[in-house]
CSV table of C-alpha atoms (C1' of nucleotides) in Angstrom, one decimal:
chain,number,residue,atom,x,y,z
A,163,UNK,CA,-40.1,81.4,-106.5
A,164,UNK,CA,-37.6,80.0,-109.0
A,165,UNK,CA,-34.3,81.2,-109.8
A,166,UNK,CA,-33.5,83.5,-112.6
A,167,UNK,CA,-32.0,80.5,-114.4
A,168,UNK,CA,-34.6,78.4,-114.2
A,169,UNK,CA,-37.1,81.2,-115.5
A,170,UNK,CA,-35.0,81.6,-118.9
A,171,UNK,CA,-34.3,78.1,-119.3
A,172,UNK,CA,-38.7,77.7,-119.3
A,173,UNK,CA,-39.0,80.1,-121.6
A,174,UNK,CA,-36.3,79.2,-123.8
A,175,UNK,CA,-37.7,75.9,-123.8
A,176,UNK,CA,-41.4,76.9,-124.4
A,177,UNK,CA,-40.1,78.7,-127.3
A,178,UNK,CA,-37.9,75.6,-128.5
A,179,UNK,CA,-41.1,74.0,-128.5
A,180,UNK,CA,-43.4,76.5,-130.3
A,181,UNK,CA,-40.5,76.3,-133.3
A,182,UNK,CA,-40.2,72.8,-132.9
A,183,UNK,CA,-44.4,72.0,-133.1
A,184,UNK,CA,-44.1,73.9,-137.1
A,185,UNK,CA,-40.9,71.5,-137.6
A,186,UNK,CA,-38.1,74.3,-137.3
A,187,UNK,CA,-34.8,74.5,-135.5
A,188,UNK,CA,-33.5,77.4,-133.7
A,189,UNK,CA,-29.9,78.7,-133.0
A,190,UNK,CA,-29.1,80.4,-129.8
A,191,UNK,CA,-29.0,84.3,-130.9
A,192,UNK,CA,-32.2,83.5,-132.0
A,193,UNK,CA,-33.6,82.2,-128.5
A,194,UNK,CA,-32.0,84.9,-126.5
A,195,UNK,CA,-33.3,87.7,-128.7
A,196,UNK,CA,-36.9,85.8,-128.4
A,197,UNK,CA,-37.0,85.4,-124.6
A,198,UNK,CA,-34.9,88.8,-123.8
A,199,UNK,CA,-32.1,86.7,-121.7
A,200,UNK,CA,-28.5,87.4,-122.1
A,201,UNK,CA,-26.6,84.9,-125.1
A,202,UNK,CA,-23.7,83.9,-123.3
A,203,UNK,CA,-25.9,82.7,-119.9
A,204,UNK,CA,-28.4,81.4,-122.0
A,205,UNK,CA,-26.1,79.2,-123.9
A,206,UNK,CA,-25.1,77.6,-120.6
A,207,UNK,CA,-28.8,77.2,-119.7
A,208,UNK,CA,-29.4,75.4,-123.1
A,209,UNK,CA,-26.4,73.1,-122.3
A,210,UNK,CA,-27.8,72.4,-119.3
A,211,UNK,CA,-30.9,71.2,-120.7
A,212,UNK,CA,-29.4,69.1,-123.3
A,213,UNK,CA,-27.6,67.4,-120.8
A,214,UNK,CA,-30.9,66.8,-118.8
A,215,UNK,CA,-32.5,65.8,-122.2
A,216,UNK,CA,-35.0,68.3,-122.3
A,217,UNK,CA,-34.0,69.7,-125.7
A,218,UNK,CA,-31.8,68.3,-127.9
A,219,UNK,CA,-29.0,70.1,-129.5
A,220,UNK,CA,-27.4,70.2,-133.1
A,221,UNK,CA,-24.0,71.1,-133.5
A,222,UNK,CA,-22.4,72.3,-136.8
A,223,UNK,CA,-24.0,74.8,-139.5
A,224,UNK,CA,-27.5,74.0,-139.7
A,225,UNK,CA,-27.6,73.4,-136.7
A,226,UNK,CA,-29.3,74.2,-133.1
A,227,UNK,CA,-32.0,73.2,-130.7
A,228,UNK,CA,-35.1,71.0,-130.7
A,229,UNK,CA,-37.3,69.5,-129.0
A,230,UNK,CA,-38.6,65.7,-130.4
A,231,UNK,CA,-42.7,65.7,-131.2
A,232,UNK,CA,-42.8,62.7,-128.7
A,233,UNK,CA,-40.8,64.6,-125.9
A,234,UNK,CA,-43.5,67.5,-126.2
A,235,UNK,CA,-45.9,65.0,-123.9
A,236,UNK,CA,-43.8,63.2,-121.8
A,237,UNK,CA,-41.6,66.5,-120.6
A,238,UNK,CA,-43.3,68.3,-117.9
A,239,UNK,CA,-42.9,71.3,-116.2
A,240,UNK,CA,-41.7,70.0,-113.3
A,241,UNK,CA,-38.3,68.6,-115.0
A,242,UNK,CA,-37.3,72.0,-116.3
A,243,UNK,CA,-37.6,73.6,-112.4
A,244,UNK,CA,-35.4,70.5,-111.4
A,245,UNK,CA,-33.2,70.4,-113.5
A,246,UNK,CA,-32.1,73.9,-112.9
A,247,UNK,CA,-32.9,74.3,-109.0
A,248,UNK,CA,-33.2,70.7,-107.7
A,249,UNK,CA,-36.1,69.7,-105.5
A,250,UNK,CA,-35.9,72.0,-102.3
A,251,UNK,CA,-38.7,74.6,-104.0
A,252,UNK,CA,-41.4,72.0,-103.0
A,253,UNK,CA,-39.3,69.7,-100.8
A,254,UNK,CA,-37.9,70.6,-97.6
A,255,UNK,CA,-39.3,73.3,-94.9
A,256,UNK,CA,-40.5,76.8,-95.6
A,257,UNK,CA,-38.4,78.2,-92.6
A,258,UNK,CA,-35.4,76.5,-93.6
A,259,UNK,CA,-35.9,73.5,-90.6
A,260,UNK,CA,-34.3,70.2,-91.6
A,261,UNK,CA,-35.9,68.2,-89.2
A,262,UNK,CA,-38.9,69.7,-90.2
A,263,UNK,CA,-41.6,66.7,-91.2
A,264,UNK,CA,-45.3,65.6,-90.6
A,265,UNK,CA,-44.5,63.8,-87.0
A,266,UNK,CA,-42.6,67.2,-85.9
A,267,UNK,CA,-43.7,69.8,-87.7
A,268,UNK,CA,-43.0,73.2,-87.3
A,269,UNK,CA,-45.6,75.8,-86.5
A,270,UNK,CA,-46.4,76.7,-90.4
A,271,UNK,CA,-45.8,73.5,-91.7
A,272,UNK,CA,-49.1,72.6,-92.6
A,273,UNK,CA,-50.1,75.8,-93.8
A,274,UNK,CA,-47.3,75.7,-96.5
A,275,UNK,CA,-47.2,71.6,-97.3
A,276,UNK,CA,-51.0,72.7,-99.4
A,277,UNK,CA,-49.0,75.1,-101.2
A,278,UNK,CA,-46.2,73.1,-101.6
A,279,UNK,CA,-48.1,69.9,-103.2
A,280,UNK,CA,-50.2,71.8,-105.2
A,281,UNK,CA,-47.4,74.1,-106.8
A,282,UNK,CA,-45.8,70.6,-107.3
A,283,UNK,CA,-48.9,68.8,-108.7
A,284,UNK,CA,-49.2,71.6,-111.3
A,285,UNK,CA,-45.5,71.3,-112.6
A,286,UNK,CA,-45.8,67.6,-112.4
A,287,UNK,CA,-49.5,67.7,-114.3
A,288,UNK,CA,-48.3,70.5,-116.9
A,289,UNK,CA,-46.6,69.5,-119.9
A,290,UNK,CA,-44.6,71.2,-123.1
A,291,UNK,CA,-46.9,70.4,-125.8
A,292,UNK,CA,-49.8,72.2,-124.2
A,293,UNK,CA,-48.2,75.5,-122.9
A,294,UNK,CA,-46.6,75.6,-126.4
A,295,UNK,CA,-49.8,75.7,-128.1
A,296,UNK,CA,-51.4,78.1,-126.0
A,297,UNK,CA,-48.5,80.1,-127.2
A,298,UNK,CA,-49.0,80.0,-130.7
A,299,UNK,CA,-52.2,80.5,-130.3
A,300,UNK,CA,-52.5,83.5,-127.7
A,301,UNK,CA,-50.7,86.9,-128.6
A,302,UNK,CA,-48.1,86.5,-125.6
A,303,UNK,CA,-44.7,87.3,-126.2
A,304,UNK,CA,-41.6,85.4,-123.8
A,305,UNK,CA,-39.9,88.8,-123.6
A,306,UNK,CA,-40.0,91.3,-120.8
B,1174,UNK,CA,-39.4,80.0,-101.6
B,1175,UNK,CA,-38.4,82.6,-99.5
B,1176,UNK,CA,-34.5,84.1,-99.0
B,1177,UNK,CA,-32.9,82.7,-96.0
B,1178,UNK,CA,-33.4,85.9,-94.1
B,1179,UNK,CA,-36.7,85.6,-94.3
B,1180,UNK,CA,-36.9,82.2,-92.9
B,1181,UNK,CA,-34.5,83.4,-90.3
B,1182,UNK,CA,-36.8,86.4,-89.7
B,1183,UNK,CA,-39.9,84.3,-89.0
B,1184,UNK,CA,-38.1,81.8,-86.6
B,1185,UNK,CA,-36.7,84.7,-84.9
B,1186,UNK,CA,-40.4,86.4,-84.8
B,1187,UNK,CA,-41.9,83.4,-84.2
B,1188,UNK,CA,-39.4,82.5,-81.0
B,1189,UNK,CA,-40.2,86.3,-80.0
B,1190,UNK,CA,-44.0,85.7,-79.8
B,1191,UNK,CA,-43.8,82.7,-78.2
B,1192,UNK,CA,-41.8,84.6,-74.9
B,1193,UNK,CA,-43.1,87.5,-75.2
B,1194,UNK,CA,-46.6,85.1,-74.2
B,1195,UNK,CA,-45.0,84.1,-71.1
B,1196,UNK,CA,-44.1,88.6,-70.7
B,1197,UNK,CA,-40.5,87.4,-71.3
B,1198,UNK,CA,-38.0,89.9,-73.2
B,1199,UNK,CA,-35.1,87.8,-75.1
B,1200,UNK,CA,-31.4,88.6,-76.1
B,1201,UNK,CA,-30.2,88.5,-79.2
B,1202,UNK,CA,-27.9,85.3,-78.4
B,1203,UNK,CA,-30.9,83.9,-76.7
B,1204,UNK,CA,-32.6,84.4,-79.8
B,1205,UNK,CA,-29.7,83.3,-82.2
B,1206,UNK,CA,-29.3,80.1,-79.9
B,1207,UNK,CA,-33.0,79.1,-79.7
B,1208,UNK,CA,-33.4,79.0,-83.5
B,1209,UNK,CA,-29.9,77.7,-84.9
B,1210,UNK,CA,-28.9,80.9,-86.9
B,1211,UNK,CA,-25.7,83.0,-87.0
B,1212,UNK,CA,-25.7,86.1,-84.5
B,1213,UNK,CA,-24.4,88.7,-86.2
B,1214,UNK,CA,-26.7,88.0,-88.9
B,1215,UNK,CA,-29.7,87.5,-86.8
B,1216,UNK,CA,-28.5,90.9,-85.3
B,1217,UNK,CA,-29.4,92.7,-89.2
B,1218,UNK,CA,-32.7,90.8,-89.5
B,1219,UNK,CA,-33.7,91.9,-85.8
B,1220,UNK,CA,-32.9,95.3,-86.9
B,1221,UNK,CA,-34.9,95.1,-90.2
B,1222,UNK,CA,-37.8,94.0,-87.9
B,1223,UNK,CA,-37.3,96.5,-85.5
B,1224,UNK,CA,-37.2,99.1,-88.4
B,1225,UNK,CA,-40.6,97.7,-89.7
B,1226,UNK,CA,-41.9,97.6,-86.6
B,1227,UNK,CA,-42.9,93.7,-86.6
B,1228,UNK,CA,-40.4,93.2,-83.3
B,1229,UNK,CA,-39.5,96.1,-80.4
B,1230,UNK,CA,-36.2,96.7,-79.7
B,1231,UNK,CA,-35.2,97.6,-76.3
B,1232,UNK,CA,-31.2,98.7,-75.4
B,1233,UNK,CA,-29.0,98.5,-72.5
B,1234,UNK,CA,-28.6,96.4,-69.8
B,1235,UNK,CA,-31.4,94.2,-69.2
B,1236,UNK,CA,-32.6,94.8,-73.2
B,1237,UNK,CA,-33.7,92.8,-75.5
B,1238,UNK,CA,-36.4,92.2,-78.2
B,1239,UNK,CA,-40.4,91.8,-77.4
B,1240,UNK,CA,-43.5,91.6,-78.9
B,1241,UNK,CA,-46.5,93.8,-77.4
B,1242,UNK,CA,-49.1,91.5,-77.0
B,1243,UNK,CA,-51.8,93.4,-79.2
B,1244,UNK,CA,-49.3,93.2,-82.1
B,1245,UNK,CA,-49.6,89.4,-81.9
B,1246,UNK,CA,-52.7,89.7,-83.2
B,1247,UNK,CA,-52.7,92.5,-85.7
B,1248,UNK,CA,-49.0,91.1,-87.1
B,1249,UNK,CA,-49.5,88.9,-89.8
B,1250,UNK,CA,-47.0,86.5,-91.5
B,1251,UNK,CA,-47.0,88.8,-94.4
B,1252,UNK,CA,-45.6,91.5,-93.1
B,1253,UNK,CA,-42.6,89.7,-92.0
B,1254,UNK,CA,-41.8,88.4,-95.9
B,1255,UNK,CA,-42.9,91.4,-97.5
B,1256,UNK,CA,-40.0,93.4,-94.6
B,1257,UNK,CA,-37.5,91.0,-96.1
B,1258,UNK,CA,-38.2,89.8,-99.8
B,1259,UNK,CA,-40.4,92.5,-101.1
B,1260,UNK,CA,-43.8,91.2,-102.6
B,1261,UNK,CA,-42.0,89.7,-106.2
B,1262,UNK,CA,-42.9,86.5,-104.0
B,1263,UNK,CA,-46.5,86.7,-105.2
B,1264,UNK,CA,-47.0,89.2,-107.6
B,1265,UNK,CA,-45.0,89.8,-110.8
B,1266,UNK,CA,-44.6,86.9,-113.1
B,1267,UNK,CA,-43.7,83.1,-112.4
B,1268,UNK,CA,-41.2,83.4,-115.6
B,1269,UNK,CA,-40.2,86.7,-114.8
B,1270,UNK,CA,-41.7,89.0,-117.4
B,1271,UNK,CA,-42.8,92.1,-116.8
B,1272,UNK,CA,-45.1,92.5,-119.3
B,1273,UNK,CA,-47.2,89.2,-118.1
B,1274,UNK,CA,-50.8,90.6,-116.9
B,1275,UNK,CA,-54.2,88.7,-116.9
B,1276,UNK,CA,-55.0,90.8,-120.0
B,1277,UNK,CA,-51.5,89.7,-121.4
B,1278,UNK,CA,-51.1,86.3,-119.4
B,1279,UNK,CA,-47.9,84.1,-120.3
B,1280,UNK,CA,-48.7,80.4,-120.5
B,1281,UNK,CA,-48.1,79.7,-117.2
B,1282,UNK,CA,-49.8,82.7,-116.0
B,1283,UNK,CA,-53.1,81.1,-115.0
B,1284,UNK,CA,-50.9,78.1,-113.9
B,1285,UNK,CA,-49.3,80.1,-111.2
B,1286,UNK,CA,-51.8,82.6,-110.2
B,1287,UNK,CA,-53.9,80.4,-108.1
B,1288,UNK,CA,-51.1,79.3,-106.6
B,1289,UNK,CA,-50.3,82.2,-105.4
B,1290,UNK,CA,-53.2,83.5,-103.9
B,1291,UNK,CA,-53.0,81.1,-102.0
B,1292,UNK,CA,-49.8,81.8,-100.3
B,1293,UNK,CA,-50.8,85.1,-100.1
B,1294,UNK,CA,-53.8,84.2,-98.8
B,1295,UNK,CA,-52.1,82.3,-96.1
B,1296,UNK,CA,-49.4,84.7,-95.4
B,1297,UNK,CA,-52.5,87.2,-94.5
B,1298,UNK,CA,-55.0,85.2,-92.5
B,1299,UNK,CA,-52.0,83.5,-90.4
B,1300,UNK,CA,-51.2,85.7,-87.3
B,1301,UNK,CA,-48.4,85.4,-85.1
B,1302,UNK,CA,-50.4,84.4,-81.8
B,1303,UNK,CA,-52.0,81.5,-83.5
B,1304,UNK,CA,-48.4,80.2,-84.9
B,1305,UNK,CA,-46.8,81.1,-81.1
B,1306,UNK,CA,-49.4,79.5,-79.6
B,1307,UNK,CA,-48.9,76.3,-81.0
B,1308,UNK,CA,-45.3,76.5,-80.5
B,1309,UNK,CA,-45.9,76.4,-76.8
B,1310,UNK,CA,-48.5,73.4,-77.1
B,1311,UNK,CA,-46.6,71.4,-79.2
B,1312,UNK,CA,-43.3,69.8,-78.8
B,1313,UNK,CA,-41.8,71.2,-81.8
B,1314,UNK,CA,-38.5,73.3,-82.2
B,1315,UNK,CA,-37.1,76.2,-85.0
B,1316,UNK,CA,-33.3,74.9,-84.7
B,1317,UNK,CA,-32.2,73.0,-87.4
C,1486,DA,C1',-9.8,68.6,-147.5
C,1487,DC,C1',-11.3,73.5,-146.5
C,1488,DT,C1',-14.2,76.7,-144.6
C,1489,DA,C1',-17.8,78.6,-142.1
C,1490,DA,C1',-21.4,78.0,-138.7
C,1491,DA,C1',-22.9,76.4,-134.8
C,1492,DA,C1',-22.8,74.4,-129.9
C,1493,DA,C1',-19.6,73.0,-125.9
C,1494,DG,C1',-16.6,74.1,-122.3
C,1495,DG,C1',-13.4,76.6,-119.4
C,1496,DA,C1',-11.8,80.9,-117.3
C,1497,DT,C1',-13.1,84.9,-115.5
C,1498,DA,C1',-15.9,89.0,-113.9
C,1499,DA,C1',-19.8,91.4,-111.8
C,1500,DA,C1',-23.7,91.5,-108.8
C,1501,DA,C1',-26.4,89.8,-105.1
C,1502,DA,C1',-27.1,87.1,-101.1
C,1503,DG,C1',-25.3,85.6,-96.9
C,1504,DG,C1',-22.5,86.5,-93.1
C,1505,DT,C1',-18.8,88.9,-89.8
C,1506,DC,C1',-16.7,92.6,-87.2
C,1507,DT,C1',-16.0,97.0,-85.2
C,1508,DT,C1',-17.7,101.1,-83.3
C,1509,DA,C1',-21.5,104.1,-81.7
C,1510,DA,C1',-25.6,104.8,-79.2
C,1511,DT,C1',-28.4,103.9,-75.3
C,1512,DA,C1',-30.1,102.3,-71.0
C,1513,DT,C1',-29.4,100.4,-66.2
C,1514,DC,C1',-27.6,100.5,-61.9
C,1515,DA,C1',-24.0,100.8,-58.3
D,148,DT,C1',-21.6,110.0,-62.8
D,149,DG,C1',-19.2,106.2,-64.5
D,150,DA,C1',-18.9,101.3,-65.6
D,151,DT,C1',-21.2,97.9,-68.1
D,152,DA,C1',-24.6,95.4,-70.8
D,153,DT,C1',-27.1,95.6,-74.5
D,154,DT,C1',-28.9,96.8,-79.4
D,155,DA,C1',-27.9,99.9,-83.8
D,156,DA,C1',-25.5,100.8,-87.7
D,157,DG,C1',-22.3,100.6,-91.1
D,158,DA,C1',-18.0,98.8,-93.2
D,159,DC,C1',-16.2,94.7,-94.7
D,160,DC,C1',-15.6,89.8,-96.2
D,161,DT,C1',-17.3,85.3,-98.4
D,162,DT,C1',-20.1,82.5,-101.3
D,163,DT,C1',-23.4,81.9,-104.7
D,164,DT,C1',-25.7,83.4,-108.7
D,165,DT,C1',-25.7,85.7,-112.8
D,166,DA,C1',-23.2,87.0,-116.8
D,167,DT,C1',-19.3,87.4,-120.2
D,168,DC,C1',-15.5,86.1,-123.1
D,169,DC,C1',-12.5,83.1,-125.5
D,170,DT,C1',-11.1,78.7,-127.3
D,171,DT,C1',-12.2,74.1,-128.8
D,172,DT,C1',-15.1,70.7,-131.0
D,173,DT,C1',-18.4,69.3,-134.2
D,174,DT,C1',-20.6,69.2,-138.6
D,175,DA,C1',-22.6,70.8,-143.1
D,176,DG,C1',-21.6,72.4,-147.5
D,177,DT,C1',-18.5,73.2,-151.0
DNA sequence: ACTAAAAAGGATAAAAAGGTCTTAATATCA
DNA sequence: TGATATTAAGACCTTTTTATCCTTTTTAGT
């Protein structure tokens, strides 16, 4: 469904947000090691993230990631999944057909646009905040 | 969603079906042709197909690829994405954790499930008469 | 200012997906 | 039976994704 990026960079970012709900930073090694991903690719996950201002890095001893008590609402789901594989999970044709659309559809196009809009209408309706919580509160662990 | 084999696969099935209505056998370039996708490539799926016995393959002069007409109904879109991407499309984990189980759900588990079942859900009801069938009403095409 | 700790960024490597090509097998038909 | 048309199969190449390593930049603490 998503790629393998995409996958660490929502764990690493539910786990950001767990730390960042009880006011505390985290540094990379300790992300990986939490969400099982490898350092090095996670590191360019966690760049790509800053840069899409879904957490917000800290350079320099003391330093880290975060995510801002305010950004905890307003970031959903769904800007994680684009940021890291655009729109064409829930845009675009399941069989691949560009001109693909409601006045031409293809034969399973309306079969798969239910899917599609409620796989987006979850993402879109699911925010940080509350899938951190559940976290803390739940035994679940991010690793595999 | 699905790998682009897969989409080729059901476009290529689908394109099958709809000949094999009309008791027409089709060529591989015929094939390739009528749904915009590389031959040599299209060849592999076919074969994978053939091997999972979703498509018949027939060699020599006057060969070709068919459908027999009681596999149209009993052939479900399923089999055709479990034959190319496995079942990791609906089970396993949205976040790709092994561990993640209703009794040890992630945070998204619940999130994802239902959407899920319903894919699957539609991937089994959805035979490949009904989808053929429509191809031949309609005015609609599988190139790109 | 110096040092150490952290992320950023670039270059590269490995693995998987996507795609091509050549040869073998098989069937038809003159 | 032999020539030919067609798929089957496997080796090979290319691109994208996943992953690593090394150097540079930033910054806190001393």
């Amino acid at each position: 469904m998503f790629s393998k990026a995409c996958q660490y960079a929502i764990r690493a970012t539910l786990f950001i947000a767990q730390r960042s709900l009880e006011g505390e930073r985290v540094r990379l090694k300790t992300i990986a090691k939490a969400i099982d991903s490898p350092e090095a690719f996670t590191a360019k996950i966690l760049q790509q993230l800053a840069r899409n201002k879904i957490i917000h890095s800290i350079k320099g001893p003391s330093g880290g990631f975060e995510i801002a008590d305010h950004d905890l609402d307003t970031i959903r789901l769904i800007k994680i999944v684009e940021a890291m594989d655009g729109d064409q999970v829930f845009d675009g044709c399941g069989l691949g057909l560009k001109q693909c659309n409601a006045a031409k559809p293809c034969p399973v196009h309306n079969k798969f646009k239910i899917i599609r809009e409620e796989l987006k209408n979850m993402l879109v309706t699911t925010n940080i905040r509350e899938l951190a919580t559940d976290l803390s509160v739940g035994s679940t662990v991010l690793r595999m």
